């Protein structure tokens, strides 16, 4: 399996070349185009309950689609819903990544996707909800973001502060605490940051350059009120 | 060999170098598999190590040691390796190991306690709402002015009449008028203006709308053996109005639907729901407690109006025995022997009053409805 990002920038697409018999799982609706040798199957990853919990708990799609090169090699074009960059990670089987609910685009068949409950404070204040995706296994993982993706590399015990709504993915070797952006409660919110995540290395943190929630609030003022 | 740990250090990538950790008698052997350091091997003695808990959920064992190129950190998650490490480790590492384990336990315990607290408060809230709902509804209903109730009832009434044929005059209307008057005279401080409408339909039914509209179907009058029986139904329905049962149901179901709509984030549905209220009124089913209240108060009202209350009980009993025709009233007023028994007991407790008969002859009223064809002389 080989993957390549086409048109990098705001409106990218991923081309995945599949050898005969290979398959890739993708977020439902992510397929843009594919060779006629590719079969599209709908699959409840993690079984019915797993799919159900993913749907209700993380807000991710109930079904993932599996694209299988069952009749010979072929290629698949995949794209996310929102404008923003795509990043391709190679999971080595040891590294695990936590991915916020909209971040997953596609992954090799061998990667494992689970819904994971966060701790209370992270779930309540972290801005990703109580449940996130935990992705492990070995193979290609394709993430998408809103805006550009920026990678932060943390050495052991190195700290970094991230606005919680800009998180895309982070490795399981990092840890983070939720804290107020400034020392005072009022200033915390008037500064426009509210809560932030203090990450501690080692590991990687992927962040997105735009905040979907703020963008939604901004665009709302231009939407004509119906009725 | 499959990597079972990640090693971090200055010369490694930030995501860590996958490596294989093997536990030996006197230390750990780390075999790197990442490119560039192919096959590189490092042996660290137990005496050079420190251990702690780390990672996102404190479920990694973090091993640190000094290296010529700077500090190295190892993140271990594989349980077998951790167990083997702990068994092989010398005594001086026991305390740090115990501390790390304690830290993991603490974090897990804290998560459990917090989640239990949140779960508990959600449960308490739900239970509180469930059992406090009646009280809330009562408070809400008591704040709604009678005029609103009448407007609500009026619009539902008009909607209903659009598809019905109304009997405007005749012995049946006069008879019902007399019953209504005798009953309403006995209601102290009555804020409602009761209007009784007779609808031509063979359906055995009668209902009351909030605000004072009472609708009686001719089918019910045909079914009744005496004026007292119809008066019993009337008294029951009037009490639904007086006790504002319709409003209670609306507030309750609206409140529930509003809560559901808010939970599902469906504002459009909320607006549609408001429009639905008028329709809801006609299909309104009262709760068991409301029925009982209307029964008992109805019985007392009959008694005060000096109308024989046994007619009410008789009619109920008869309706429950047979399932003839379309007895709509039954579907909204489920009959049970328990209900009739309860009314009998209630009646026995009331002081005896000698009933005064109606001025009309019930058989003639029924004849005017055409149920029993008048034999030509």
PDB file of N, CA, C and O in Angstrom, chain A residues 92 94-98 116-120 122 130 134 153-157 170-176 201-204 226-227, chain B residues 3-6 8-16 18-19 54-57 59-60 64 71 73 75 77 111 114-115 118 268 275:
ATOM      1  N   UNK A  92       3.994   2.261  13.933  1.00  0.00           N
ATOM      2  CA  UNK A  92       5.017   1.223  14.000  1.00  0.00           C
ATOM      3  C   UNK A  92       4.608   0.038  14.857  1.00  0.00           C
ATOM      4  O   UNK A  92       5.395  -0.876  15.085  1.00  0.00           O
ATOM      5  N   UNK A  94       4.020   0.166  18.009  1.00  0.00           N
ATOM      6  CA  UNK A  94       4.273   0.484  19.417  1.00  0.00           C
ATOM      7  C   UNK A  94       3.621   1.814  19.772  1.00  0.00           C
ATOM      8  O   UNK A  94       2.998   1.960  20.815  1.00  0.00           O
ATOM      9  N   UNK A  95       3.768   2.781  18.883  1.00  0.00           N
ATOM     10  CA  UNK A  95       3.163   4.082  19.127  1.00  0.00           C
ATOM     11  C   UNK A  95       1.642   4.003  19.011  1.00  0.00           C
ATOM     12  O   UNK A  95       1.112   3.370  18.105  1.00  0.00           O
ATOM     13  N   UNK A  96       0.974   4.633  19.951  1.00  0.00           N
ATOM     14  CA  UNK A  96      -0.480   4.721  19.877  1.00  0.00           C
ATOM     15  C   UNK A  96      -0.851   6.189  19.806  1.00  0.00           C
ATOM     16  O   UNK A  96      -0.194   7.018  20.437  1.00  0.00           O
ATOM     17  N   UNK A  97      -1.892   6.481  19.078  1.00  0.00           N
ATOM     18  CA  UNK A  97      -2.318   7.877  18.970  1.00  0.00           C
ATOM     19  C   UNK A  97      -3.760   8.041  19.444  1.00  0.00           C
ATOM     20  O   UNK A  97      -4.612   7.202  19.185  1.00  0.00           O
ATOM     21  N   UNK A  98      -3.977   9.133  20.131  1.00  0.00           N
ATOM     22  CA  UNK A  98      -5.333   9.537  20.475  1.00  0.00           C
ATOM     23  C   UNK A  98      -5.746  10.541  19.402  1.00  0.00           C
ATOM     24  O   UNK A  98      -4.986  11.466  19.102  1.00  0.00           O
ATOM     25  N   UNK A 116     -12.418   5.544  23.272  1.00  0.00           N
ATOM     26  CA  UNK A 116     -11.811   5.520  24.587  1.00  0.00           C
ATOM     27  C   UNK A 116     -12.408   6.648  25.421  1.00  0.00           C
ATOM     28  O   UNK A 116     -12.575   7.769  24.941  1.00  0.00           O
ATOM     29  N   UNK A 117     -12.713   6.288  26.659  1.00  0.00           N
ATOM     30  CA  UNK A 117     -13.270   7.296  27.544  1.00  0.00           C
ATOM     31  C   UNK A 117     -12.136   8.115  28.145  1.00  0.00           C
ATOM     32  O   UNK A 117     -11.136   7.571  28.575  1.00  0.00           O
ATOM     33  N   UNK A 118     -12.311   9.415  28.152  1.00  0.00           N
ATOM     34  CA  UNK A 118     -11.292  10.275  28.757  1.00  0.00           C
ATOM     35  C   UNK A 118     -11.582  10.443  30.242  1.00  0.00           C
ATOM     36  O   UNK A 118     -12.663  10.139  30.716  1.00  0.00           O
ATOM     37  N   UNK A 119     -10.645  11.010  30.937  1.00  0.00           N
ATOM     38  CA  UNK A 119     -10.904  11.312  32.336  1.00  0.00           C
ATOM     39  C   UNK A 119     -11.913  12.461  32.385  1.00  0.00           C
ATOM     40  O   UNK A 119     -12.136  13.150  31.394  1.00  0.00           O
ATOM     41  N   UNK A 120     -12.506  12.628  33.552  1.00  0.00           N
ATOM     42  CA  UNK A 120     -13.605  13.578  33.679  1.00  0.00           C
ATOM     43  C   UNK A 120     -13.211  14.998  33.302  1.00  0.00           C
ATOM     44  O   UNK A 120     -13.882  15.661  32.517  1.00  0.00           O
ATOM     45  N   UNK A 122     -10.708  16.078  31.542  1.00  0.00           N
ATOM     46  CA  UNK A 122     -10.366  16.210  30.130  1.00  0.00           C
ATOM     47  C   UNK A 122     -11.621  16.172  29.269  1.00  0.00           C
ATOM     48  O   UNK A 122     -11.743  16.892  28.292  1.00  0.00           O
ATOM     49  N   UNK A 130     -16.127  13.436  25.843  1.00  0.00           N
ATOM     50  CA  UNK A 130     -15.656  12.426  26.783  1.00  0.00           C
ATOM     51  C   UNK A 130     -14.988  11.260  26.082  1.00  0.00           C
ATOM     52  O   UNK A 130     -14.274  10.498  26.681  1.00  0.00           O
ATOM     53  N   UNK A 134      -8.888   5.919  19.904  1.00  0.00           N
ATOM     54  CA  UNK A 134      -7.533   5.472  20.196  1.00  0.00           C
ATOM     55  C   UNK A 134      -7.106   4.571  19.041  1.00  0.00           C
ATOM     56  O   UNK A 134      -7.776   3.587  18.742  1.00  0.00           O
ATOM     57  N   UNK A 153       6.889  18.508  18.371  1.00  0.00           N
ATOM     58  CA  UNK A 153       7.690  17.392  18.873  1.00  0.00           C
ATOM     59  C   UNK A 153       8.121  17.710  20.290  1.00  0.00           C
ATOM     60  O   UNK A 153       8.716  18.746  20.548  1.00  0.00           O
ATOM     61  N   UNK A 154       7.798  16.817  21.189  1.00  0.00           N
ATOM     62  CA  UNK A 154       8.137  17.059  22.587  1.00  0.00           C
ATOM     63  C   UNK A 154       9.180  16.058  23.064  1.00  0.00           C
ATOM     64  O   UNK A 154       9.021  14.853  22.906  1.00  0.00           O
ATOM     65  N   UNK A 155      10.239  16.595  23.640  1.00  0.00           N
ATOM     66  CA  UNK A 155      11.250  15.752  24.276  1.00  0.00           C
ATOM     67  C   UNK A 155      10.696  15.321  25.640  1.00  0.00           C
ATOM     68  O   UNK A 155       9.733  15.906  26.128  1.00  0.00           O
ATOM     69  N   UNK A 156      11.316  14.314  26.241  1.00  0.00           N
ATOM     70  CA  UNK A 156      10.846  13.914  27.571  1.00  0.00           C
ATOM     71  C   UNK A 156      10.768  15.114  28.524  1.00  0.00           C
ATOM     72  O   UNK A 156      11.701  15.914  28.585  1.00  0.00           O
ATOM     73  N   UNK A 157       9.625  15.246  29.185  1.00  0.00           N
ATOM     74  CA  UNK A 157       9.361  16.295  30.174  1.00  0.00           C
ATOM     75  C   UNK A 157       9.263  17.705  29.587  1.00  0.00           C
ATOM     76  O   UNK A 157       9.094  18.664  30.330  1.00  0.00           O
ATOM     77  N   UNK A 170      -2.585  13.102  19.358  1.00  0.00           N
ATOM     78  CA  UNK A 170      -1.405  13.141  20.208  1.00  0.00           C
ATOM     79  C   UNK A 170      -1.025  11.724  20.605  1.00  0.00           C
ATOM     80  O   UNK A 170      -1.874  10.850  20.679  1.00  0.00           O
ATOM     81  N   UNK A 171       0.269  11.516  20.794  1.00  0.00           N
ATOM     82  CA  UNK A 171       0.688  10.158  21.088  1.00  0.00           C
ATOM     83  C   UNK A 171       0.433   9.798  22.546  1.00  0.00           C
ATOM     84  O   UNK A 171       0.360  10.672  23.422  1.00  0.00           O
ATOM     85  N   UNK A 172       0.288   8.505  22.794  1.00  0.00           N
ATOM     86  CA  UNK A 172      -0.100   8.034  24.120  1.00  0.00           C
ATOM     87  C   UNK A 172       1.014   8.200  25.140  1.00  0.00           C
ATOM     88  O   UNK A 172       0.789   8.063  26.339  1.00  0.00           O
ATOM     89  N   UNK A 173       2.226   8.479  24.672  1.00  0.00           N
ATOM     90  CA  UNK A 173       3.313   8.680  25.629  1.00  0.00           C
ATOM     91  C   UNK A 173       3.298  10.093  26.214  1.00  0.00           C
ATOM     92  O   UNK A 173       3.958  10.358  27.213  1.00  0.00           O
ATOM     93  N   UNK A 174       2.524  10.986  25.600  1.00  0.00           N
ATOM     94  CA  UNK A 174       2.394  12.323  26.176  1.00  0.00           C
ATOM     95  C   UNK A 174       1.339  12.254  27.269  1.00  0.00           C
ATOM     96  O   UNK A 174       0.560  11.306  27.344  1.00  0.00           O
ATOM     97  N   UNK A 175       1.341  13.270  28.106  1.00  0.00           N
ATOM     98  CA  UNK A 175       0.223  13.381  29.034  1.00  0.00           C
ATOM     99  C   UNK A 175      -0.168  14.844  29.057  1.00  0.00           C
ATOM    100  O   UNK A 175       0.627  15.701  28.666  1.00  0.00           O
ATOM    101  N   UNK A 176      -1.392  15.119  29.450  1.00  0.00           N
ATOM    102  CA  UNK A 176      -1.759  16.526  29.512  1.00  0.00           C
ATOM    103  C   UNK A 176      -2.729  16.818  30.627  1.00  0.00           C
ATOM    104  O   UNK A 176      -3.478  15.956  31.064  1.00  0.00           O
ATOM    105  N   UNK A 201       5.875  16.004  27.261  1.00  0.00           N
ATOM    106  CA  UNK A 201       6.478  14.980  26.421  1.00  0.00           C
ATOM    107  C   UNK A 201       6.916  13.767  27.205  1.00  0.00           C
ATOM    108  O   UNK A 201       6.739  13.729  28.425  1.00  0.00           O
ATOM    109  N   UNK A 202       7.458  12.789  26.550  1.00  0.00           N
ATOM    110  CA  UNK A 202       7.832  12.779  25.132  1.00  0.00           C
ATOM    111  C   UNK A 202       6.676  12.376  24.224  1.00  0.00           C
ATOM    112  O   UNK A 202       5.733  11.749  24.681  1.00  0.00           O
ATOM    113  N   UNK A 203       6.803  12.740  22.972  1.00  0.00           N
ATOM    114  CA  UNK A 203       5.807  12.339  22.000  1.00  0.00           C
ATOM    115  C   UNK A 203       5.463  13.448  21.033  1.00  0.00           C
ATOM    116  O   UNK A 203       6.099  14.502  21.031  1.00  0.00           O
ATOM    117  N   UNK A 204       4.469  13.164  20.196  1.00  0.00           N
ATOM    118  CA  UNK A 204       4.057  14.122  19.178  1.00  0.00           C
ATOM    119  C   UNK A 204       2.667  14.641  19.470  1.00  0.00           C
ATOM    120  O   UNK A 204       1.816  13.902  19.974  1.00  0.00           O
ATOM    121  N   UNK A 226     -33.787  31.496   8.353  1.00  0.00           N
ATOM    122  CA  UNK A 226     -34.929  30.987   7.585  1.00  0.00           C
ATOM    123  C   UNK A 226     -36.219  31.281   8.338  1.00  0.00           C
ATOM    124  O   UNK A 226     -36.226  31.407   9.562  1.00  0.00           O
ATOM    125  N   UNK A 227     -37.300  31.375   7.618  1.00  0.00           N
ATOM    126  CA  UNK A 227     -38.659  31.681   8.115  1.00  0.00           C
ATOM    127  C   UNK A 227     -38.760  33.094   8.635  1.00  0.00           C
ATOM    128  O   UNK A 227     -38.085  33.474   9.572  1.00  0.00           O
TER     129      UNK A 227
ATOM    130  N   UNK B   3       8.846  -4.901  18.172  1.00  0.00           N
ATOM    131  CA  UNK B   3       9.139  -3.875  19.174  1.00  0.00           C
ATOM    132  C   UNK B   3       8.102  -3.911  20.288  1.00  0.00           C
ATOM    133  O   UNK B   3       6.921  -4.148  20.053  1.00  0.00           O
ATOM    134  N   UNK B   4       8.559  -3.693  21.501  1.00  0.00           N
ATOM    135  CA  UNK B   4       7.631  -3.666  22.628  1.00  0.00           C
ATOM    136  C   UNK B   4       7.790  -2.420  23.486  1.00  0.00           C
ATOM    137  O   UNK B   4       7.206  -2.320  24.555  1.00  0.00           O
ATOM    138  N   UNK B   5       8.592  -1.488  23.016  1.00  0.00           N
ATOM    139  CA  UNK B   5       8.775  -0.261  23.802  1.00  0.00           C
ATOM    140  C   UNK B   5       9.209   0.874  22.897  1.00  0.00           C
ATOM    141  O   UNK B   5       9.569   0.663  21.735  1.00  0.00           O
ATOM    142  N   UNK B   6       9.156   2.076  23.417  1.00  0.00           N
ATOM    143  CA  UNK B   6       9.613   3.251  22.687  1.00  0.00           C
ATOM    144  C   UNK B   6      10.729   3.896  23.485  1.00  0.00           C
ATOM    145  O   UNK B   6      10.611   4.067  24.697  1.00  0.00           O
ATOM    146  N   UNK B   8      13.171   7.225  23.936  1.00  0.00           N
ATOM    147  CA  UNK B   8      13.311   8.635  23.608  1.00  0.00           C
ATOM    148  C   UNK B   8      14.692   9.125  24.028  1.00  0.00           C
ATOM    149  O   UNK B   8      15.218   8.686  25.045  1.00  0.00           O
ATOM    150  N   UNK B   9      15.222  10.002  23.226  1.00  0.00           N
ATOM    151  CA  UNK B   9      16.534  10.555  23.540  1.00  0.00           C
ATOM    152  C   UNK B   9      16.853  11.614  22.512  1.00  0.00           C
ATOM    153  O   UNK B   9      16.117  11.786  21.533  1.00  0.00           O
ATOM    154  N   UNK B  10      17.950  12.299  22.720  1.00  0.00           N
ATOM    155  CA  UNK B  10      18.283  13.420  21.844  1.00  0.00           C
ATOM    156  C   UNK B  10      18.428  13.036  20.378  1.00  0.00           C
ATOM    157  O   UNK B  10      18.046  13.784  19.492  1.00  0.00           O
ATOM    158  N   UNK B  11      19.017  11.863  20.113  1.00  0.00           N
ATOM    159  CA  UNK B  11      19.259  11.523  18.712  1.00  0.00           C
ATOM    160  C   UNK B  11      18.099  10.766  18.070  1.00  0.00           C
ATOM    161  O   UNK B  11      18.131  10.451  16.895  1.00  0.00           O
ATOM    162  N   UNK B  12      17.036  10.501  18.860  1.00  0.00           N
ATOM    163  CA  UNK B  12      15.899   9.769  18.317  1.00  0.00           C
ATOM    164  C   UNK B  12      14.806  10.739  17.864  1.00  0.00           C
ATOM    165  O   UNK B  12      14.741  11.871  18.337  1.00  0.00           O
ATOM    166  N   UNK B  13      13.939  10.276  16.958  1.00  0.00           N
ATOM    167  CA  UNK B  13      12.811  11.139  16.579  1.00  0.00           C
ATOM    168  C   UNK B  13      11.882  11.402  17.783  1.00  0.00           C
ATOM    169  O   UNK B  13      11.878  10.622  18.740  1.00  0.00           O
ATOM    170  N   UNK B  14      11.117  12.482  17.687  1.00  0.00           N
ATOM    171  CA  UNK B  14      10.277  12.870  18.830  1.00  0.00           C
ATOM    172  C   UNK B  14       9.210  11.834  19.135  1.00  0.00           C
ATOM    173  O   UNK B  14       8.709  11.752  20.249  1.00  0.00           O
ATOM    174  N   UNK B  15       8.822  11.044  18.109  1.00  0.00           N
ATOM    175  CA  UNK B  15       7.796  10.030  18.374  1.00  0.00           C
ATOM    176  C   UNK B  15       8.408   8.805  19.039  1.00  0.00           C
ATOM    177  O   UNK B  15       7.702   7.856  19.362  1.00  0.00           O
ATOM    178  N   UNK B  16       9.710   8.827  19.237  1.00  0.00           N
ATOM    179  CA  UNK B  16      10.370   7.721  19.919  1.00  0.00           C
ATOM    180  C   UNK B  16      10.862   6.667  18.949  1.00  0.00           C
ATOM    181  O   UNK B  16      10.331   6.512  17.850  1.00  0.00           O
ATOM    182  N   UNK B  18      11.186   2.810  18.130  1.00  0.00           N
ATOM    183  CA  UNK B  18      10.691   1.502  18.558  1.00  0.00           C
ATOM    184  C   UNK B  18      11.867   0.579  18.860  1.00  0.00           C
ATOM    185  O   UNK B  18      12.870   0.606  18.141  1.00  0.00           O
ATOM    186  N   UNK B  19      11.765  -0.168  19.920  1.00  0.00           N
ATOM    187  CA  UNK B  19      12.867  -1.044  20.278  1.00  0.00           C
ATOM    188  C   UNK B  19      12.344  -2.275  21.009  1.00  0.00           C
ATOM    189  O   UNK B  19      11.192  -2.328  21.407  1.00  0.00           O
ATOM    190  N   UNK B  54       3.990   6.870  33.807  1.00  0.00           N
ATOM    191  CA  UNK B  54       3.825   8.008  32.918  1.00  0.00           C
ATOM    192  C   UNK B  54       2.880   7.687  31.785  1.00  0.00           C
ATOM    193  O   UNK B  54       2.229   6.641  31.781  1.00  0.00           O
ATOM    194  N   UNK B  55       2.832   8.592  30.825  1.00  0.00           N
ATOM    195  CA  UNK B  55       1.922   8.408  29.694  1.00  0.00           C
ATOM    196  C   UNK B  55       0.574   9.023  29.955  1.00  0.00           C
ATOM    197  O   UNK B  55       0.295   9.515  31.057  1.00  0.00           O
ATOM    198  N   UNK B  56      -0.275   8.974  28.950  1.00  0.00           N
ATOM    199  CA  UNK B  56      -1.560   9.677  28.992  1.00  0.00           C
ATOM    200  C   UNK B  56      -2.433   9.221  30.158  1.00  0.00           C
ATOM    201  O   UNK B  56      -3.063  10.011  30.830  1.00  0.00           O
ATOM    202  N   UNK B  57      -2.461   7.935  30.400  1.00  0.00           N
ATOM    203  CA  UNK B  57      -3.297   7.424  31.482  1.00  0.00           C
ATOM    204  C   UNK B  57      -2.466   6.829  32.604  1.00  0.00           C
ATOM    205  O   UNK B  57      -2.952   6.016  33.373  1.00  0.00           O
ATOM    206  N   UNK B  59      -0.385   4.640  32.400  1.00  0.00           N
ATOM    207  CA  UNK B  59      -0.339   3.191  32.276  1.00  0.00           C
ATOM    208  C   UNK B  59       0.967   2.724  31.613  1.00  0.00           C
ATOM    209  O   UNK B  59       1.101   1.581  31.235  1.00  0.00           O
ATOM    210  N   UNK B  60       1.908   3.633  31.430  1.00  0.00           N
ATOM    211  CA  UNK B  60       3.224   3.252  30.914  1.00  0.00           C
ATOM    212  C   UNK B  60       4.225   3.210  32.076  1.00  0.00           C
ATOM    213  O   UNK B  60       4.108   3.998  33.015  1.00  0.00           O
ATOM    214  N   UNK B  64      14.273   5.613  33.098  1.00  0.00           N
ATOM    215  CA  UNK B  64      15.244   6.639  32.684  1.00  0.00           C
ATOM    216  C   UNK B  64      16.654   6.248  33.097  1.00  0.00           C
ATOM    217  O   UNK B  64      16.855   5.606  34.121  1.00  0.00           O
ATOM    218  N   UNK B  71      20.177  12.200  28.446  1.00  0.00           N
ATOM    219  CA  UNK B  71      19.281  11.287  29.147  1.00  0.00           C
ATOM    220  C   UNK B  71      18.428  10.488  28.160  1.00  0.00           C
ATOM    221  O   UNK B  71      17.943  11.001  27.158  1.00  0.00           O
ATOM    222  N   UNK B  73      15.022   7.937  27.788  1.00  0.00           N
ATOM    223  CA  UNK B  73      13.769   7.577  28.450  1.00  0.00           C
ATOM    224  C   UNK B  73      13.107   6.442  27.681  1.00  0.00           C
ATOM    225  O   UNK B  73      13.038   6.489  26.453  1.00  0.00           O
ATOM    226  N   UNK B  75       9.655   4.089  27.306  1.00  0.00           N
ATOM    227  CA  UNK B  75       8.236   3.927  27.658  1.00  0.00           C
ATOM    228  C   UNK B  75       7.822   2.496  27.393  1.00  0.00           C
ATOM    229  O   UNK B  75       7.811   2.035  26.262  1.00  0.00           O
ATOM    230  N   UNK B  77       4.967  -0.553  27.843  1.00  0.00           N
ATOM    231  CA  UNK B  77       3.552  -0.774  28.119  1.00  0.00           C
ATOM    232  C   UNK B  77       3.232  -2.259  28.183  1.00  0.00           C
ATOM    233  O   UNK B  77       2.213  -2.661  28.737  1.00  0.00           O
ATOM    234  N   UNK B 111     -10.226   8.527  38.971  1.00  0.00           N
ATOM    235  CA  UNK B 111     -11.142   8.499  37.833  1.00  0.00           C
ATOM    236  C   UNK B 111     -12.453   7.830  38.210  1.00  0.00           C
ATOM    237  O   UNK B 111     -13.523   8.330  37.895  1.00  0.00           O
ATOM    238  N   UNK B 114     -14.515  10.062  40.518  1.00  0.00           N
ATOM    239  CA  UNK B 114     -15.101  11.184  39.793  1.00  0.00           C
ATOM    240  C   UNK B 114     -16.266  10.739  38.922  1.00  0.00           C
ATOM    241  O   UNK B 114     -17.319  11.365  38.912  1.00  0.00           O
ATOM    242  N   UNK B 115     -16.030   9.639  38.197  1.00  0.00           N
ATOM    243  CA  UNK B 115     -17.100   9.152  37.333  1.00  0.00           C
ATOM    244  C   UNK B 115     -18.313   8.711  38.146  1.00  0.00           C
ATOM    245  O   UNK B 115     -19.453   8.931  37.738  1.00  0.00           O
ATOM    246  N   UNK B 118     -20.141  11.843  39.143  1.00  0.00           N
ATOM    247  CA  UNK B 118     -20.911  12.400  38.030  1.00  0.00           C
ATOM    248  C   UNK B 118     -22.118  11.532  37.718  1.00  0.00           C
ATOM    249  O   UNK B 118     -23.246  12.014  37.580  1.00  0.00           O
ATOM    250  N   UNK B 268     -36.068  23.172  15.360  1.00  0.00           N
ATOM    251  CA  UNK B 268     -37.171  23.183  14.395  1.00  0.00           C
ATOM    252  C   UNK B 268     -38.320  22.341  14.920  1.00  0.00           C
ATOM    253  O   UNK B 268     -39.475  22.718  14.822  1.00  0.00           O
ATOM    254  N   UNK B 275     -47.097  23.778  17.532  1.00  0.00           N
ATOM    255  CA  UNK B 275     -48.265  23.769  16.652  1.00  0.00           C
ATOM    256  C   UNK B 275     -49.088  22.508  16.866  1.00  0.00           C
ATOM    257  O   UNK B 275     -50.268  22.460  16.600  1.00  0.00           O
TER     258      UNK B 275
END
